[in-house]
N, C-alpha and C. Protein backbone atom coordinates (compact mmCIF):
# COMPACT_ATOMS: atom_id res chain seq x y z
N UNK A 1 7.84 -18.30 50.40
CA UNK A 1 8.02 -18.02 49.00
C UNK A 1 9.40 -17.44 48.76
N UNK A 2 10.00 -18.14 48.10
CA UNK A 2 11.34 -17.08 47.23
C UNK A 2 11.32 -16.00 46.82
N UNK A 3 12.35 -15.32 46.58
CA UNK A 3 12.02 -14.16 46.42
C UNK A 3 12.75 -14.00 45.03
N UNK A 4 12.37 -13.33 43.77
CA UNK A 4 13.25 -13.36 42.39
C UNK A 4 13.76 -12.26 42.31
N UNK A 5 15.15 -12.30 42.05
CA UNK A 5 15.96 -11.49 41.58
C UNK A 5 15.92 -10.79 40.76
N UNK A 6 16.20 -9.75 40.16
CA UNK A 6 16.43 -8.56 38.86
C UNK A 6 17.40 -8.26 38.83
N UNK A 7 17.95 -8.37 37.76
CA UNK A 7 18.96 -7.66 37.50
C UNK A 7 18.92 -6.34 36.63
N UNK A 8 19.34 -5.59 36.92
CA UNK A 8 19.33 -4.40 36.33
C UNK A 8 20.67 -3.45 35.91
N UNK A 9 20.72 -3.43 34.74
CA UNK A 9 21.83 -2.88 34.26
C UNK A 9 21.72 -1.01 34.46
N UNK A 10 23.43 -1.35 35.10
CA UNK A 10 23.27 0.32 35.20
C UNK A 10 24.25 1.02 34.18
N UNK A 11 24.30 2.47 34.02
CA UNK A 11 25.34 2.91 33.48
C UNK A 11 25.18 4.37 33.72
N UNK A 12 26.76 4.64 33.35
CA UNK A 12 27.01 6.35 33.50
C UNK A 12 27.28 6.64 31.88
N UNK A 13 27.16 8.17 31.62
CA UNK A 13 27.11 8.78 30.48
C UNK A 13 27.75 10.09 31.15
N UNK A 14 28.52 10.54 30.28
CA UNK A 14 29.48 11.99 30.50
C UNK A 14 28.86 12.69 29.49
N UNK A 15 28.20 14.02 29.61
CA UNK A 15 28.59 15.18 28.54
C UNK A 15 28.82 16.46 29.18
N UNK A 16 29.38 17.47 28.85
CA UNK A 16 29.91 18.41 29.20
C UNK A 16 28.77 19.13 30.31
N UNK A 17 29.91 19.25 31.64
CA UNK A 17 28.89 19.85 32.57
C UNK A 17 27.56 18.51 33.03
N UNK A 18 27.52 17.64 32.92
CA UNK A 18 26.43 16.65 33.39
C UNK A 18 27.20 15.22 33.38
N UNK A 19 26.44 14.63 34.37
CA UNK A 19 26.85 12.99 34.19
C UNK A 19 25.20 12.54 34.74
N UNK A 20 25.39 11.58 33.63
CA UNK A 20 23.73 11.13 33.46
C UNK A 20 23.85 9.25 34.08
N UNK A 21 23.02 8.81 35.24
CA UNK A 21 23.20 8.10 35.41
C UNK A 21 21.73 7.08 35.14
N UNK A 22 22.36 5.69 34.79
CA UNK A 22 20.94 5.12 34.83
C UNK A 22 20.91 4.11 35.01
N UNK A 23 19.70 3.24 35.74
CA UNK A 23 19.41 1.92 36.23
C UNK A 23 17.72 1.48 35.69
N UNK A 24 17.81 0.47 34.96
CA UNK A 24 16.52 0.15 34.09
C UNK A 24 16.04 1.07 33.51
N UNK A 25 14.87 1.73 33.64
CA UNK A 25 13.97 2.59 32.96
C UNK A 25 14.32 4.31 33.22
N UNK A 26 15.35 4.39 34.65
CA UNK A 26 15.39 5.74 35.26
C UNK A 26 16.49 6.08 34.87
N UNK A 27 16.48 7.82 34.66
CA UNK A 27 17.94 8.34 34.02
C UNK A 27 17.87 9.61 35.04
N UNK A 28 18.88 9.83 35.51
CA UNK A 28 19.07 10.80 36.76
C UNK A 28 19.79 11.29 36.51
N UNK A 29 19.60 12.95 36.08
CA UNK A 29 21.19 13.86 35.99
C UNK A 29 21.94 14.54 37.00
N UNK A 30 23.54 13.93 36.88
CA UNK A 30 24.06 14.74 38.54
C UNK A 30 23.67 16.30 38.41
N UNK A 31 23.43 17.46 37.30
CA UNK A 31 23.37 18.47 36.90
C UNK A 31 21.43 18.89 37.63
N UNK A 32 20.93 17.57 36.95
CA UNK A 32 19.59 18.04 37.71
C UNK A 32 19.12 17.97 39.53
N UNK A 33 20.40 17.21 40.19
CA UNK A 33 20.34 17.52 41.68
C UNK A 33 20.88 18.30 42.10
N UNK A 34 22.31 18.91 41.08
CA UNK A 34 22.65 20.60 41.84
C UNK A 34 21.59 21.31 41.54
N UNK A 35 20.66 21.30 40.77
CA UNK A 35 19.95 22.45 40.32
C UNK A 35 18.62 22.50 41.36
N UNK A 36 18.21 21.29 41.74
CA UNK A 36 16.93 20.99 42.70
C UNK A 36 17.75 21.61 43.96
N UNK A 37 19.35 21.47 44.35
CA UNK A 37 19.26 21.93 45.64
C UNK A 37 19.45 23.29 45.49
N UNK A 38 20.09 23.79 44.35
CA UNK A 38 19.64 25.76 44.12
C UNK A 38 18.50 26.35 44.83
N UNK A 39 17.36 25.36 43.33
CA UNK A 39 15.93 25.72 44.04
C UNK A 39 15.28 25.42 45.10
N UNK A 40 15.79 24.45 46.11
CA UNK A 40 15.55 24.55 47.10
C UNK A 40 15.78 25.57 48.29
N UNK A 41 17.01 26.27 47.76
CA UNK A 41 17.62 27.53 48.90
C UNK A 41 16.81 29.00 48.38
N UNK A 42 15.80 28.90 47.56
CA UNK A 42 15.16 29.82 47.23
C UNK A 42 14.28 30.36 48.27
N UNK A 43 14.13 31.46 48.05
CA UNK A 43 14.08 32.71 49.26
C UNK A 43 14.33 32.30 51.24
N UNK A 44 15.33 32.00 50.46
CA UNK A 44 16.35 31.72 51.94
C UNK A 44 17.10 32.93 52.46
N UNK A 45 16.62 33.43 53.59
CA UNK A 45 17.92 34.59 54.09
C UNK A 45 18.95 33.39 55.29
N UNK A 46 19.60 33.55 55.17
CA UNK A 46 21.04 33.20 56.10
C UNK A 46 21.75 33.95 56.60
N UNK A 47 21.26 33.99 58.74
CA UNK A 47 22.01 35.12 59.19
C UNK A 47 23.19 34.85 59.53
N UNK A 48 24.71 36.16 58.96
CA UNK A 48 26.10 35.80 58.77
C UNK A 48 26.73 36.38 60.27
N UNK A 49 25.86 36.66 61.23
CA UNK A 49 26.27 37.20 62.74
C UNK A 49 26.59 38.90 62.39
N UNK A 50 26.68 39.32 63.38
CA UNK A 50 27.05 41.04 63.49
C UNK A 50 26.49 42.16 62.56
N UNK A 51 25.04 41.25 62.06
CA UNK A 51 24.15 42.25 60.98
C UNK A 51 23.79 41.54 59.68
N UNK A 52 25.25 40.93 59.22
CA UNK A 52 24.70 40.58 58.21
C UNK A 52 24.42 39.58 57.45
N UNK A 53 23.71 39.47 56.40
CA UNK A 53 22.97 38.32 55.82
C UNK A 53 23.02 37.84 54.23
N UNK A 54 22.61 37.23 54.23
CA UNK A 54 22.51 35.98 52.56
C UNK A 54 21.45 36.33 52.01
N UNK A 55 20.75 36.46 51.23
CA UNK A 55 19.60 35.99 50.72
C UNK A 55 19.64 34.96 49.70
N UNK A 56 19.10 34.36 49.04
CA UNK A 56 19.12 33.44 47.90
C UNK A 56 18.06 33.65 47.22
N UNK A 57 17.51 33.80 45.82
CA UNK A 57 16.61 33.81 45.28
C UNK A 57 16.65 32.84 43.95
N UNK A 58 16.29 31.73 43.51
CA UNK A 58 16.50 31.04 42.49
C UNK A 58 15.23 30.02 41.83
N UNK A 59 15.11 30.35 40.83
CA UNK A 59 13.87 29.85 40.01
C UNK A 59 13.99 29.25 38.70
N UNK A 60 13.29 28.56 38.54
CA UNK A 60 13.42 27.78 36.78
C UNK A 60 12.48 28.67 36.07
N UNK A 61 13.45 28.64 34.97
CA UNK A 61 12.73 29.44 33.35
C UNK A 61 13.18 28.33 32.32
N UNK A 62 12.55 28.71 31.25
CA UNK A 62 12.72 28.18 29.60
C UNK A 62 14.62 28.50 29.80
N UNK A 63 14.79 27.08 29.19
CA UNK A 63 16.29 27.81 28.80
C UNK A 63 16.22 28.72 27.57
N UNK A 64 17.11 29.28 27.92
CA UNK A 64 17.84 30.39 26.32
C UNK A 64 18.68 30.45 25.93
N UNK A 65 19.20 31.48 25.42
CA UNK A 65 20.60 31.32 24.92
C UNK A 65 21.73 31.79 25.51
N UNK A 66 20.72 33.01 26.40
CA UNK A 66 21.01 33.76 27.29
C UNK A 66 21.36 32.75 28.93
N UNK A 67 20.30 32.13 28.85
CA UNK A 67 20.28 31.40 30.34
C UNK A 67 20.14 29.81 29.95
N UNK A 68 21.18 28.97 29.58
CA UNK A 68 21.40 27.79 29.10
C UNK A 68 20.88 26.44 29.79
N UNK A 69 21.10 27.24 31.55
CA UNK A 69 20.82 26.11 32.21
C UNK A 69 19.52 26.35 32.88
N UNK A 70 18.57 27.06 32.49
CA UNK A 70 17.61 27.33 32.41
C UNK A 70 17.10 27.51 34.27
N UNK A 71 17.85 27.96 34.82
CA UNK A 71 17.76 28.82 36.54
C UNK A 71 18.24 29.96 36.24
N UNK A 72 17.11 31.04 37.12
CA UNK A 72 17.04 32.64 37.22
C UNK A 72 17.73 32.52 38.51
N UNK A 73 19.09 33.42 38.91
CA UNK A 73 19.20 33.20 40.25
C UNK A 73 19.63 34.65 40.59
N UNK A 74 19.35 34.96 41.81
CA UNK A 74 20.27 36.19 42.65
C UNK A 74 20.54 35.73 44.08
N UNK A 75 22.22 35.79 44.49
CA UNK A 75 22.74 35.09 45.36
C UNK A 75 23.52 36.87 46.11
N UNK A 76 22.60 37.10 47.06
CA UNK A 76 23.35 38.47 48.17
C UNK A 76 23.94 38.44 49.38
N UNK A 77 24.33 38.90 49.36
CA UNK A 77 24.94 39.23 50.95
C UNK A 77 24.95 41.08 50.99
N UNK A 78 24.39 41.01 52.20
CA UNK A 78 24.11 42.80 52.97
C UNK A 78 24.63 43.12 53.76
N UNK A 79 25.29 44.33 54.29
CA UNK A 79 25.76 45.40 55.22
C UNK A 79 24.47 45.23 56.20
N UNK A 80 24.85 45.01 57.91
CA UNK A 80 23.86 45.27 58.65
C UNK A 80 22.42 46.31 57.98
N UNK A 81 23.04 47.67 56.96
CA UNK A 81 22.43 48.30 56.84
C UNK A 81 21.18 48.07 55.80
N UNK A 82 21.02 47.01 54.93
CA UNK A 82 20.39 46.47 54.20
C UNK A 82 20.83 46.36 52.73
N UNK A 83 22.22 47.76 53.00
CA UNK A 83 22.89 47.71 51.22
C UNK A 83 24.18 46.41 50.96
N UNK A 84 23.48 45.84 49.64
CA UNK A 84 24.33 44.75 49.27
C UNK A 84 26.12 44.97 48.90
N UNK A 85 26.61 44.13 49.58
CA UNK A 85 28.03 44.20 49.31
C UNK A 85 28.73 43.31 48.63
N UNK A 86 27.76 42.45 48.17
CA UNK A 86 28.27 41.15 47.03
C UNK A 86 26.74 40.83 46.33
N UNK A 87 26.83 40.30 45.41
CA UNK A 87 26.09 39.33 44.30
C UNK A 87 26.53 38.76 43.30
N UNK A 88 25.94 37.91 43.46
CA UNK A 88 26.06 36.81 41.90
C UNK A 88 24.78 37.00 41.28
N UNK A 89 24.66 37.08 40.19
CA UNK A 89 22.92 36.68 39.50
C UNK A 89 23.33 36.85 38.11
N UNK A 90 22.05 36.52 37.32
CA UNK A 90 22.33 36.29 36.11
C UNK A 90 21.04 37.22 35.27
N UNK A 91 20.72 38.42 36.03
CA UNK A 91 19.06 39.33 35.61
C UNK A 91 19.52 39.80 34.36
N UNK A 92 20.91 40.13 33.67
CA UNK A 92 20.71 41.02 32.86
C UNK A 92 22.39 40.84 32.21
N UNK A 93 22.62 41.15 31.11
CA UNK A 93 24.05 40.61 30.47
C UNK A 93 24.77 42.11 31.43
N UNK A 94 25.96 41.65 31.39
CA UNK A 94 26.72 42.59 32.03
C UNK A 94 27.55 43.49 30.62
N UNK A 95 27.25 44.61 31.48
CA UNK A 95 27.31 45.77 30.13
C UNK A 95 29.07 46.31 29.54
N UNK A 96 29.76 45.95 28.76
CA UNK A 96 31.01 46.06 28.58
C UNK A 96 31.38 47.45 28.49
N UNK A 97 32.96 48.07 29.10
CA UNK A 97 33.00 48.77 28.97
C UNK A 97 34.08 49.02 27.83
N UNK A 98 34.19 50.05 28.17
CA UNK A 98 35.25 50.62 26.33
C UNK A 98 36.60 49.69 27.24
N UNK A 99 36.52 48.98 26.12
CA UNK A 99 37.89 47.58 26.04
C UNK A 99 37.64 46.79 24.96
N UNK A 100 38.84 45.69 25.08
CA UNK A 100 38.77 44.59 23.77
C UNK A 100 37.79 44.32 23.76
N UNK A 101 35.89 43.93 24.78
CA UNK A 101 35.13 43.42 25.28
C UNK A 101 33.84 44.36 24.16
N UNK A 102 34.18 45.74 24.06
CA UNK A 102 32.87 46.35 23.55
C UNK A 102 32.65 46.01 22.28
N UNK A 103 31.53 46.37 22.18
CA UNK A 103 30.38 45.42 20.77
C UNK A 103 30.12 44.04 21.32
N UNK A 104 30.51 43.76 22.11
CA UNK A 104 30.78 41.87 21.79
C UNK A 104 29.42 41.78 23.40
N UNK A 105 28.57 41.05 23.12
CA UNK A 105 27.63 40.56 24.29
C UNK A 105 28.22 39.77 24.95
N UNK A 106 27.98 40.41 26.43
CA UNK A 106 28.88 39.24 27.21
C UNK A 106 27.47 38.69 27.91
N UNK A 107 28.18 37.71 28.85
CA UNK A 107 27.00 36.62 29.15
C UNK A 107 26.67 37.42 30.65
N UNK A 108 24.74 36.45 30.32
CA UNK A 108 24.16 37.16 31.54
C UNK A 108 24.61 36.48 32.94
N UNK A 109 25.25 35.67 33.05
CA UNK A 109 25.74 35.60 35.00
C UNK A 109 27.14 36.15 35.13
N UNK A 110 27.12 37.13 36.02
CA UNK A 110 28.09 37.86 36.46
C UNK A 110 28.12 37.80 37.91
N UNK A 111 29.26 38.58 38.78
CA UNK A 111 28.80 38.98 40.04
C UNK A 111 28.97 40.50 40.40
N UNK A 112 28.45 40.95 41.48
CA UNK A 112 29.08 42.45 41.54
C UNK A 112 29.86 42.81 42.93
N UNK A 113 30.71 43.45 43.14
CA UNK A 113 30.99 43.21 44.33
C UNK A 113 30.78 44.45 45.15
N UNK A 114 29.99 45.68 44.63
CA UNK A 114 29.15 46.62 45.78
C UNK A 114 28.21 47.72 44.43
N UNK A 115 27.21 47.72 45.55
CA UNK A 115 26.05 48.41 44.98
C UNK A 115 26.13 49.45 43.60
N UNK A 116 27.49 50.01 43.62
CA UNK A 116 27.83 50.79 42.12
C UNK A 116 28.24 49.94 41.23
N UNK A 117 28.74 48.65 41.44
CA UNK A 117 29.03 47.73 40.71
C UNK A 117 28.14 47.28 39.37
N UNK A 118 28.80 47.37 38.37
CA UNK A 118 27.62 46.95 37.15
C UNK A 118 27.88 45.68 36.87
N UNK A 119 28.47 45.00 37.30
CA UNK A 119 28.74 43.45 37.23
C UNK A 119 30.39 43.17 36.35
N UNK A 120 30.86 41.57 36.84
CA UNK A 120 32.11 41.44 36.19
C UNK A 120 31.44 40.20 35.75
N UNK A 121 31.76 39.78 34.66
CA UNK A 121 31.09 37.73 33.99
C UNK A 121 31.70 37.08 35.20
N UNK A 122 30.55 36.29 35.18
CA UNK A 122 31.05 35.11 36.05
C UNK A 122 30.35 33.52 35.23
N UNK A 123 31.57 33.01 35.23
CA UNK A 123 31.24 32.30 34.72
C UNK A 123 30.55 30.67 35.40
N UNK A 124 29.49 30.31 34.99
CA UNK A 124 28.36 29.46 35.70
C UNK A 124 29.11 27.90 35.07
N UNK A 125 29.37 27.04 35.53
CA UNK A 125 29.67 25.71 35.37
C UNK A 125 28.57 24.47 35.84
N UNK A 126 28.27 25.15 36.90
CA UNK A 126 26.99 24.12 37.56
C UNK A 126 26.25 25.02 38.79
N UNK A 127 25.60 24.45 39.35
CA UNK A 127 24.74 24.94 40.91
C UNK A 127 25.55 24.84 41.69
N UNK A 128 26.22 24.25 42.06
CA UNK A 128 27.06 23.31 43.29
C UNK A 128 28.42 24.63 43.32
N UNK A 129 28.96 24.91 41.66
CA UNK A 129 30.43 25.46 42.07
C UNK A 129 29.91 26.58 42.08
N UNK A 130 28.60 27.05 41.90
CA UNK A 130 27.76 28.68 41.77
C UNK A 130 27.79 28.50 42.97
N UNK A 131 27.02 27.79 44.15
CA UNK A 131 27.23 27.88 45.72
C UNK A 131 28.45 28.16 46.31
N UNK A 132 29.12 27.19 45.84
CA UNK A 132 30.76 26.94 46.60
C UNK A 132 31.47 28.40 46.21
N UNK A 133 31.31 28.97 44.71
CA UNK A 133 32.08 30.12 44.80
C UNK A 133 31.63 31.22 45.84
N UNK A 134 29.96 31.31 45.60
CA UNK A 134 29.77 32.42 46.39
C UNK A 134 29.61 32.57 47.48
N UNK A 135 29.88 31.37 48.22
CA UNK A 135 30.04 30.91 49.89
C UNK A 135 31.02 31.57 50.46
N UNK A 136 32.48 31.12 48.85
CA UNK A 136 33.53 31.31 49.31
C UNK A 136 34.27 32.62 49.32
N UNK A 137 33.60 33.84 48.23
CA UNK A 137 33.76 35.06 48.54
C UNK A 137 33.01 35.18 49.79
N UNK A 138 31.66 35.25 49.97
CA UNK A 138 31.04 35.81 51.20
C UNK A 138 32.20 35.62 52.57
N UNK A 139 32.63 34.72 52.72
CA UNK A 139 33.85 34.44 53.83
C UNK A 139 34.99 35.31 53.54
N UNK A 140 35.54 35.81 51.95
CA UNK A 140 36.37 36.75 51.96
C UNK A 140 35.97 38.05 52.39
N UNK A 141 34.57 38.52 52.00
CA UNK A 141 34.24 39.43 52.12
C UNK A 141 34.10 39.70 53.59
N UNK A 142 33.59 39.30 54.16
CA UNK A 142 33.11 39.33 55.61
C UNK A 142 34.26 39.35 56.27
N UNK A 143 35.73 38.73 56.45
CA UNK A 143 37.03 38.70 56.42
C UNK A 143 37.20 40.00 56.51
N UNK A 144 37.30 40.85 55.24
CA UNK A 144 38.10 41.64 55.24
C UNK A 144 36.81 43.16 55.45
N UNK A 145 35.58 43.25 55.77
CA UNK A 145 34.84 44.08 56.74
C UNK A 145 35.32 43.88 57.89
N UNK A 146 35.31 43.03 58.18
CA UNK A 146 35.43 42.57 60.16
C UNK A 146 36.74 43.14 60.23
N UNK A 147 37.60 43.13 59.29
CA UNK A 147 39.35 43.35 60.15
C UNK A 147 39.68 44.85 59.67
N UNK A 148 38.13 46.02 59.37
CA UNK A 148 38.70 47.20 59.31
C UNK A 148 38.42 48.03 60.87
C-alpha cells in the first residue's frame, strides 16, 4: 500500500517575550518550554562542592499583575552553613527606599545578594535568561568566597 502524504502548513508568530510556533492544529510556545523546564528544576538542591548548594523552588499560579508570567519562583544558593548568600525570587515586591523610587511600587522579582538584603528589581524576561542569570552570578559569587 502507498503511503499519502500531508502536508502541513507551519508558521512562526513573534510577540513580545514569546515566539509561538505552529504546525496544523498544534501551537507551541517557545515561552511555555522555558517555563516547563523552570518547573521542572523545582525542589532541586544542586551540590556547588566545598559546602555549598542551589536550591530551586518554582511553581505555577494565576497570573497577575504582580506575577505576569504566572511562575512563583525562589532560586538560592547557601554558605556551607545553611545561610543564603544569593537569591532571586519573586515572594514579595521589593520595598523602595527613600530615593527617586519611593511611593512608586516596584515589581515583585528581585534578587538579594545576602541574608540582610531586602532585595534589588530584577528584572524577569523569560525562564531560560532567569536561569542563565542566576547560574551566572552563583559562579561570581562562589569566585569571589573561594579567593578570600
Amino acid at each position: 500500500m502507498a503511503t499519502q502524504k500531508r502536508t502541513v502548513h507551519c508558521g512562526i508568530q513573534r510577540a513580545p517575550g514569546v515566539i509561538y510556533i505552529s504546525a496544523g492544529d498544534i501551537l507551541v510556545s517557545v515561552e511555555d518550554h522555558q517555563i516547563r523546564t523552570l518547573l521542572d528544576l523545582h525542589d532541586q538542591v544542586i551540590d556547588q562542592e566545598d559546602g555549598y548548594w542551589i536550591k530551586i523552588e518554582a511553581w505555577q499560579v494565576e497570573p497577575t499583575k504582580d506575577i505576569p508570567h504566572g511562575i512563583r519562583y525562589t532560586l538560592t544558593l547557601h554558605a556551607p552553613s545553611g545561610k543564603r548568600i544569593l537569591g532571586y525570587d519573586n515572594a514579595h515586591a521589593v520595598k523602595a527606599k527613600r530615593s527617586r523610587f519611593s511611593g512608586q511600587r516596584l515589581p515583585f522579582d528581585h534578587k538579594h545578594r545576602h541574608v540582610a538584603d531586602k532585595g534589588v528589581p530584577y528584572e524577569f524576561k523569560d525562564a531560560n535568561q532567569l536561569l542563565e542569570d542566576f547560574f551566572n552570578e552563583v559562579d561570581a559569587v562562589l569566585k569571589e568566597v573561594r579567593s578570600r
